[in-house]
DNA sequence: CTACATGCAAATGCTTTGCAACCTA
DNA sequence: TAGGTTGCAAAGCATTTGCATGTAG
């Protein structure tokens, strides 16, 4: 996590943001790296990652954490949703009914052939909620 | 991808499934590895991964691909959903309104303090739909 | 000047894979 | 006995980090 104070406007940061806004797609860090390198041949991948992190925290861009490599296994093969604790990564079932018609809602609006969907909630589990509150200085602080 | 034919019932496969069903949580491959190793001290992590893959394809269990380390970046910081092509990984916006009240629906049903949610669709993009159809032997095959 | 940023390279963490030996049907 | 399966180790890959150097404010 960064501190986000006394940020500086570097060429690298500026150009990364520009390249991301120029083409309105959803590139990976590595793709952004390739684009930016055309203008700044000496930039490194690490710098790209660090700046994307900062720009995300500033709210200038959005970081999509797509369903990817972080795998968990569920004894229950039936469709259901989950909630994951952002602090300790604990996963539990989210007691909410499957959105059976949501794919139909999208059907007419996209050129994709829809295969499925996944809904994931994030939150703080009871244990981490407690620790979170204990850590805070002012008594009745609340999350934004 | 496996062929899933002529599968054999090995001790490893059986015990992995048992351990997953014994405790109805959502363990990582590594956690499953630890549990199983208590009963089969010589089992390897690779075997665990291979069997989890097979059991998933058999529909015995479910593999959760949680939002994790695989990142993409979006020039638009506002809340919206995405659809990802399972074949080429292309990501596009899913033109569907944000589910503003879904977190409220969950609120009373979970002990987690909810922070947010993410909805992701999977599908085939136009390019891959075409290739997919070209690849199939019978003319008008359709997806299940 | 000085604290933030960068380039480079090494390290991480999780997952996959090649291969010879091993077992199940 | 054949071919699926295993253990082991090495390889992959995206992402993170340590450090000396560079630079914006």
GROMACS .gro file of C-alpha atoms (C1' of nucleotides) in nm:
model
  338
    1UNK     CA    1   0.000   0.000   0.000
    2UNK     CA    2   0.121   0.347  -0.080
    3UNK     CA    3   0.098   0.664   0.120
    4UNK     CA    4  -0.029   0.879  -0.164
    5UNK     CA    5   0.108   1.200  -0.024
    6UNK     CA    6   0.349   1.430  -0.201
    7UNK     CA    7   0.300   1.262  -0.532
    8UNK     CA    8   0.506   1.386  -0.820
    9UNK     CA    9   0.406   1.433  -1.179
   10UNK     CA   10   0.654   1.223  -1.366
   11UNK     CA   11   0.671   1.170  -1.736
   12UNK     CA   12   0.617   0.799  -1.680
   13UNK     CA   13   0.301   0.847  -1.477
   14UNK     CA   14   0.158   1.096  -1.722
   15UNK     CA   15   0.218   0.882  -2.025
   16UNK     CA   16   0.085   0.566  -1.866
   17UNK     CA   17  -0.240   0.743  -1.794
   18UNK     CA   18  -0.253   0.889  -2.143
   19UNK     CA   19  -0.199   0.556  -2.310
   20UNK     CA   20  -0.470   0.399  -2.099
   21UNK     CA   21  -0.716   0.671  -2.192
   22UNK     CA   22  -0.619   0.684  -2.557
   23UNK     CA   23  -0.744   0.341  -2.633
   24UNK     CA   24  -1.047   0.261  -2.427
   25UNK     CA   25  -0.991  -0.109  -2.384
   26UNK     CA   26  -0.891  -0.320  -2.086
   27UNK     CA   27  -0.522  -0.395  -2.121
   28UNK     CA   28  -0.297  -0.592  -1.891
   29UNK     CA   29   0.001  -0.431  -1.726
   30UNK     CA   30   0.223  -0.591  -1.982
   31UNK     CA   31   0.022  -0.454  -2.272
   32UNK     CA   32   0.037  -0.108  -2.120
   33UNK     CA   33   0.410  -0.156  -2.079
   34UNK     CA   34   0.445  -0.227  -2.451
   35UNK     CA   35   0.249   0.078  -2.550
   36UNK     CA   36   0.428   0.312  -2.316
   37UNK     CA   37   0.767   0.178  -2.413
   38UNK     CA   38   0.716   0.312  -2.762
   39UNK     CA   39   0.726   0.659  -2.616
   40UNK     CA   40   0.959   0.591  -2.325
   41UNK     CA   41   1.195   0.316  -2.440
   42UNK     CA   42   1.373   0.294  -2.107
   43UNK     CA   43   1.068   0.248  -1.883
   44UNK     CA   44   1.052  -0.073  -1.682
   45UNK     CA   45   0.763  -0.307  -1.612
   46UNK     CA   46   0.804  -0.245  -1.240
   47UNK     CA   47   0.744   0.125  -1.292
   48UNK     CA   48   0.429   0.047  -1.487
   49UNK     CA   49   0.295  -0.170  -1.208
   50UNK     CA   50   0.382   0.086  -0.942
   51UNK     CA   51   0.211   0.367  -1.130
   52UNK     CA   52  -0.098   0.166  -1.212
   53UNK     CA   53  -0.130   0.096  -0.841
   54UNK     CA   54  -0.101   0.465  -0.758
   55UNK     CA   55  -0.342   0.576  -1.031
   56UNK     CA   56  -0.591   0.321  -0.905
   57UNK     CA   57  -0.568   0.455  -0.552
   58UNK     CA   58  -0.612   0.806  -0.683
   59UNK     CA   59  -0.932   0.694  -0.851
   60UNK     CA   60  -0.801   0.798  -1.191
   61UNK     CA   61  -0.836   0.447  -1.328
   62UNK     CA   62  -0.983   0.118  -1.218
   63UNK     CA   63  -0.801  -0.204  -1.153
   64UNK     CA   64  -1.003  -0.506  -1.257
   65UNK     CA   65  -0.927  -0.814  -1.058
   66UNK     CA   66  -1.078  -1.062  -1.294
   67UNK     CA   67  -1.147  -1.417  -1.202
   68UNK     CA   68  -0.810  -1.559  -1.261
   69UNK     CA   69  -0.531  -1.748  -1.105
   70UNK     CA   70  -0.639  -1.729  -0.744
   71UNK     CA   71  -0.821  -2.056  -0.713
   72UNK     CA   72  -1.024  -2.211  -0.439
   73UNK     CA   73  -1.211  -2.536  -0.444
   74UNK     CA   74  -1.570  -2.596  -0.345
   75UNK     CA   75  -1.713  -2.932  -0.249
   76UNK     CA   76  -2.046  -2.813  -0.383
   77UNK     CA   77  -2.056  -2.815  -0.764
   78UNK     CA   78  -2.384  -2.625  -0.785
   79UNK     CA   79  -2.410  -2.261  -0.882
   80UNK     CA   80  -2.379  -2.026  -0.591
   81UNK     CA   81  -2.198  -1.708  -0.498
   82UNK     CA   82  -1.925  -1.626  -0.252
   83UNK     CA   83  -1.799  -1.352  -0.030
   84UNK     CA   84  -1.430  -1.310   0.030
   85UNK     CA   85  -1.265  -1.131   0.318
   86UNK     CA   86  -1.033  -0.869   0.172
   87UNK     CA   87  -0.812  -0.892   0.477
   88UNK     CA   88  -0.759  -1.262   0.541
   89UNK     CA   89  -0.893  -1.408   0.214
   90UNK     CA   90  -1.140  -1.633   0.392
   91UNK     CA   91  -1.418  -1.740   0.157
   92UNK     CA   92  -1.776  -1.824   0.253
   93UNK     CA   93  -2.094  -1.877   0.063
   94UNK     CA   94  -2.299  -1.567  -0.001
   95UNK     CA   95  -2.656  -1.659   0.093
   96UNK     CA   96  -2.826  -1.501  -0.203
   97UNK     CA   97  -3.030  -1.661  -0.478
   98UNK     CA   98  -2.874  -1.715  -0.821
   99UNK     CA   99  -2.948  -1.439  -1.070
  100UNK     CA  100  -3.109  -1.667  -1.319
  101UNK     CA  101  -3.222  -1.410  -1.568
  102UNK     CA  102  -2.929  -1.175  -1.563
  103UNK     CA  103  -2.767  -1.343  -1.860
  104UNK     CA  104  -3.087  -1.294  -2.055
  105UNK     CA  105  -3.079  -0.926  -1.967
  106UNK     CA  106  -2.738  -0.902  -2.122
  107UNK     CA  107  -2.816  -1.123  -2.417
  108UNK     CA  108  -2.958  -0.858  -2.645
  109UNK     CA  109  -2.702  -0.598  -2.546
  110UNK     CA  110  -2.378  -0.773  -2.626
  111UNK     CA  111  -2.215  -0.926  -2.927
  112UNK     CA  112  -2.063  -1.193  -2.707
  113UNK     CA  113  -2.210  -1.538  -2.687
  114UNK     CA  114  -2.271  -1.559  -2.315
  115UNK     CA  115  -2.156  -1.868  -2.136
  116UNK     CA  116  -2.198  -1.780  -1.771
  117UNK     CA  117  -2.151  -1.528  -1.499
  118UNK     CA  118  -1.989  -1.498  -1.161
  119UNK     CA  119  -2.082  -1.273  -0.874
  120UNK     CA  120  -1.837  -1.221  -0.595
  121UNK     CA  121  -1.877  -1.008  -0.287
  122UNK     CA  122  -1.592  -0.863  -0.090
  123UNK     CA  123  -1.605  -0.771   0.271
  124UNK     CA  124  -1.456  -0.815   0.614
  125UNK     CA  125  -1.519  -1.135   0.805
  126UNK     CA  126  -1.617  -1.105   1.173
  127UNK     CA  127  -1.262  -1.168   1.294
  128UNK     CA  128  -1.113  -0.905   1.069
  129UNK     CA  129  -1.391  -0.657   1.137
  130UNK     CA  130  -1.298  -0.676   1.501
  131UNK     CA  131  -0.927  -0.637   1.442
  132UNK     CA  132  -1.001  -0.355   1.204
  133UNK     CA  133  -1.193  -0.165   1.469
  134UNK     CA  134  -0.933  -0.231   1.736
  135UNK     CA  135  -0.666  -0.085   1.511
  136UNK     CA  136  -0.837   0.246   1.452
  137UNK     CA  137  -0.751   0.546   1.665
  138UNK     CA  138  -1.083   0.729   1.685
  139UNK     CA  139  -1.347   0.515   1.864
  140UNK     CA  140  -1.643   0.508   1.627
  141UNK     CA  141  -1.470   0.532   1.295
  142UNK     CA  142  -1.667   0.395   1.001
  143UNK     CA  143  -1.568   0.278   0.656
  144UNK     CA  144  -1.628   0.514   0.365
  145UNK     CA  145  -0.720  -3.000  -2.068
  146UNK     CA  146  -0.768  -3.365  -1.990
  147UNK     CA  147  -0.942  -3.630  -2.193
  148UNK     CA  148  -1.145  -3.766  -1.907
  149UNK     CA  149  -1.172  -4.114  -2.044
  150UNK     CA  150  -1.050  -4.431  -1.880
  151UNK     CA  151  -1.013  -4.262  -1.546
  152UNK     CA  152  -0.879  -4.471  -1.262
  153UNK     CA  153  -0.974  -4.469  -0.902
  154UNK     CA  154  -0.654  -4.393  -0.719
  155UNK     CA  155  -0.607  -4.354  -0.351
  156UNK     CA  156  -0.491  -3.998  -0.406
  157UNK     CA  157  -0.798  -3.899  -0.603
  158UNK     CA  158  -1.034  -4.060  -0.354
  159UNK     CA  159  -0.876  -3.898  -0.052
  160UNK     CA  160  -0.857  -3.554  -0.209
  161UNK     CA  161  -1.230  -3.569  -0.273
  162UNK     CA  162  -1.299  -3.696   0.076
  163UNK     CA  163  -1.098  -3.424   0.242
  164UNK     CA  164  -1.275  -3.162   0.038
  165UNK     CA  165  -1.614  -3.295   0.138
  166UNK     CA  166  -1.528  -3.355   0.500
  167UNK     CA  167  -1.484  -2.995   0.581
  168UNK     CA  168  -1.723  -2.784   0.380
  169UNK     CA  169  -1.508  -2.479   0.337
  170UNK     CA  170  -1.331  -2.330   0.036
  171UNK     CA  171  -0.967  -2.430   0.062
  172UNK     CA  172  -0.683  -2.350  -0.174
  173UNK     CA  173  -0.493  -2.625  -0.348
  174UNK     CA  174  -0.217  -2.583  -0.098
  175UNK     CA  175  -0.451  -2.623   0.198
  176UNK     CA  176  -0.595  -2.936   0.045
  177UNK     CA  177  -0.241  -3.057  -0.006
  178UNK     CA  178  -0.169  -3.013   0.366
  179UNK     CA  179  -0.479  -3.202   0.470
  180UNK     CA  180  -0.428  -3.488   0.232
  181UNK     CA  181  -0.063  -3.519   0.321
  182UNK     CA  182  -0.160  -3.618   0.673
  183UNK     CA  183  -0.308  -3.931   0.528
  184UNK     CA  184  -0.076  -3.972   0.229
  185UNK     CA  185   0.259  -3.830   0.338
  186UNK     CA  186   0.423  -3.886   0.001
  187UNK     CA  187   0.164  -3.709  -0.216
  188UNK     CA  188   0.286  -3.412  -0.416
  189UNK     CA  189   0.132  -3.073  -0.483
  190UNK     CA  190   0.132  -3.145  -0.854
  191UNK     CA  191  -0.086  -3.448  -0.800
  192UNK     CA  192  -0.328  -3.239  -0.598
  193UNK     CA  193  -0.357  -2.984  -0.874
  194UNK     CA  194  -0.403  -3.250  -1.139
  195UNK     CA  195  -0.677  -3.423  -0.948
  196UNK     CA  196  -0.859  -3.107  -0.860
  197UNK     CA  197  -0.864  -3.028  -1.230
  198UNK     CA  198  -1.006  -3.370  -1.312
  199UNK     CA  199  -1.265  -3.363  -1.035
  200UNK     CA  200  -1.376  -3.023  -1.155
  201UNK     CA  201  -1.424  -3.150  -1.506
  202UNK     CA  202  -1.618  -3.445  -1.377
  203UNK     CA  203  -1.851  -3.203  -1.200
  204UNK     CA  204  -1.772  -3.357  -0.864
  205UNK     CA  205  -1.643  -3.032  -0.726
  206UNK     CA  206  -1.628  -2.670  -0.833
  207UNK     CA  207  -1.324  -2.462  -0.900
  208UNK     CA  208  -1.368  -2.103  -0.792
  209UNK     CA  209  -1.164  -1.859  -0.992
  210UNK     CA  210  -1.177  -1.572  -0.755
  211UNK     CA  211  -1.074  -1.224  -0.840
  212UNK     CA  212  -0.709  -1.246  -0.777
  213UNK     CA  213  -0.376  -1.154  -0.914
  214UNK     CA  214  -0.467  -1.153  -1.282
  215UNK     CA  215  -0.522  -0.785  -1.338
  216UNK     CA  216  -0.652  -0.568  -1.614
  217UNK     CA  217  -0.679  -0.192  -1.613
  218UNK     CA  218  -0.976   0.022  -1.704
  219UNK     CA  219  -0.954   0.387  -1.801
  220UNK     CA  220  -1.303   0.433  -1.656
  221UNK     CA  221  -1.298   0.438  -1.275
  222UNK     CA  222  -1.674   0.415  -1.242
  223UNK     CA  223  -1.858   0.102  -1.138
  224UNK     CA  224  -1.948  -0.125  -1.426
  225UNK     CA  225  -1.929  -0.488  -1.522
  226UNK     CA  226  -1.732  -0.683  -1.778
  227UNK     CA  227  -1.754  -0.981  -2.002
  228UNK     CA  228  -1.444  -1.185  -2.077
  229UNK     CA  229  -1.391  -1.417  -2.369
  230UNK     CA  230  -1.297  -1.755  -2.231
  231UNK     CA  231  -1.102  -1.830  -2.546
  232UNK     CA  232  -0.889  -1.524  -2.614
  233UNK     CA  233  -0.927  -1.338  -2.283
  234UNK     CA  234  -1.055  -1.023  -2.448
  235UNK     CA  235  -1.243  -0.806  -2.203
  236UNK     CA  236  -1.527  -0.570  -2.286
  237UNK     CA  237  -1.780  -0.379  -2.089
  238UNK     CA  238  -2.103  -0.561  -2.013
  239UNK     CA  239  -2.381  -0.317  -2.094
  240UNK     CA  240  -2.594  -0.384  -1.790
  241UNK     CA  241  -2.693  -0.152  -1.507
  242UNK     CA  242  -2.514  -0.180  -1.173
  243UNK     CA  243  -2.694  -0.394  -0.919
  244UNK     CA  244  -2.724  -0.121  -0.665
  245UNK     CA  245  -2.932  -0.300  -0.411
  246UNK     CA  246  -2.775  -0.642  -0.424
  247UNK     CA  247  -2.543  -0.569  -0.135
  248UNK     CA  248  -2.843  -0.472   0.073
  249UNK     CA  249  -3.007  -0.802  -0.011
  250UNK     CA  250  -2.707  -0.978   0.132
  251UNK     CA  251  -2.664  -0.749   0.428
  252UNK     CA  252  -2.902  -0.922   0.663
  253UNK     CA  253  -2.794  -1.270   0.558
  254UNK     CA  254  -2.422  -1.259   0.622
  255UNK     CA  255  -2.196  -1.198   0.916
  256UNK     CA  256  -1.947  -1.026   0.686
  257UNK     CA  257  -1.926  -0.653   0.668
  258UNK     CA  258  -1.986  -0.604   0.298
  259UNK     CA  259  -1.750  -0.379   0.109
  260UNK     CA  260  -1.844  -0.437  -0.252
  261UNK     CA  261  -1.926  -0.680  -0.524
  262UNK     CA  262  -1.811  -0.776  -0.867
  263UNK     CA  263  -2.007  -0.933  -1.145
  264UNK     CA  264  -1.824  -1.086  -1.435
  265UNK     CA  265  -1.967  -1.255  -1.740
  266UNK     CA  266  -1.787  -1.511  -1.946
  267UNK     CA  267  -1.856  -1.583  -2.308
  268UNK     CA  268  -1.717  -1.606  -2.655
  269UNK     CA  269  -1.635  -1.290  -2.845
  270UNK     CA  270  -1.750  -1.265  -3.208
  271UNK     CA  271  -1.410  -1.367  -3.344
  272UNK     CA  272  -1.388  -1.673  -3.126
  273UNK     CA  273  -1.751  -1.769  -3.181
  274UNK     CA  274  -1.675  -1.786  -3.550
  275UNK     CA  275  -1.359  -1.988  -3.505
  276UNK     CA  276  -1.542  -2.213  -3.265
  277UNK     CA  277  -1.808  -2.288  -3.521
  278UNK     CA  278  -1.560  -2.342  -3.800
  279UNK     CA  279  -1.382  -2.599  -3.587
  280UNK     CA  280  -1.685  -2.815  -3.523
  281UNK     CA  281  -1.754  -3.113  -3.747
  282UNK     CA  282  -2.137  -3.115  -3.758
  283UNK     CA  283  -2.266  -2.796  -3.929
  284UNK     CA  284  -2.517  -2.656  -3.688
  285UNK     CA  285  -2.378  -2.763  -3.355
  286UNK     CA  286  -2.485  -2.551  -3.058
  287UNK     CA  287  -2.343  -2.506  -2.714
  288UNK     CA  288  -2.507  -2.690  -2.425
  289DC     C1'  289   1.844   1.957  -0.136
  290DT     C1'  290   1.554   1.560  -0.029
  291DA     C1'  291   1.196   1.266  -0.058
  292DC     C1'  292   0.964   1.045  -0.411
  293DA     C1'  293   1.045   0.769  -0.846
  294DT     C1'  294   1.289   0.498  -1.162
  295DG     C1'  295   1.550   0.106  -1.395
  296DC     C1'  296   1.727  -0.321  -1.326
  297DA     C1'  297   1.741  -0.761  -1.155
  298DA     C1'  298   1.629  -1.083  -0.833
  299DA     C1'  299   1.268  -1.278  -0.567
  300DT     C1'  300   0.797  -1.433  -0.488
  301DG     C1'  301   0.392  -1.716  -0.511
  302DC     C1'  302   0.099  -2.003  -0.739
  303DT     C1'  303   0.034  -2.318  -1.103
  304DT     C1'  304   0.187  -2.612  -1.475
  305DT     C1'  305   0.478  -2.951  -1.695
  306DG     C1'  306   0.850  -3.312  -1.834
  307DC     C1'  307   0.993  -3.742  -1.712
  308DA     C1'  308   1.095  -4.190  -1.528
  309DA     C1'  309   0.886  -4.500  -1.211
  310DC     C1'  310   0.454  -4.688  -1.050
  311DC     C1'  311  -0.015  -4.890  -1.036
  312DT     C1'  312  -0.487  -4.988  -1.169
  313DA     C1'  313  -0.812  -5.214  -1.466
  314DT     C1'  314   0.042  -5.547  -1.990
  315DA     C1'  315  -0.100  -5.081  -2.139
  316DG     C1'  316  -0.184  -4.654  -2.040
  317DG     C1'  317  -0.345  -4.360  -1.682
  318DT     C1'  318  -0.111  -4.171  -1.256
  319DT     C1'  319   0.237  -4.035  -0.937
  320DG     C1'  320   0.646  -3.793  -0.710
  321DC     C1'  321   0.992  -3.494  -0.795
  322DA     C1'  322   1.201  -3.112  -0.973
  323DA     C1'  323   1.224  -2.766  -1.294
  324DA     C1'  324   0.989  -2.435  -1.560
  325DG     C1'  325   0.634  -2.065  -1.629
  326DC     C1'  326   0.425  -1.635  -1.561
  327DA     C1'  327   0.240  -1.234  -1.351
  328DT     C1'  328   0.349  -0.947  -0.994
  329DT     C1'  329   0.638  -0.759  -0.622
  330DT     C1'  330   1.050  -0.588  -0.407
  331DG     C1'  331   1.547  -0.429  -0.283
  332DC     C1'  332   1.867  -0.114  -0.405
  333DA     C1'  333   2.152   0.232  -0.609
  334DT     C1'  334   2.063   0.613  -0.904
  335DG     C1'  335   1.784   0.979  -1.095
  336DT     C1'  336   1.486   1.387  -1.061
  337DA     C1'  337   1.067   1.684  -0.951
  338DG     C1'  338   0.936   2.026  -0.638
   0.00000   0.00000   0.00000
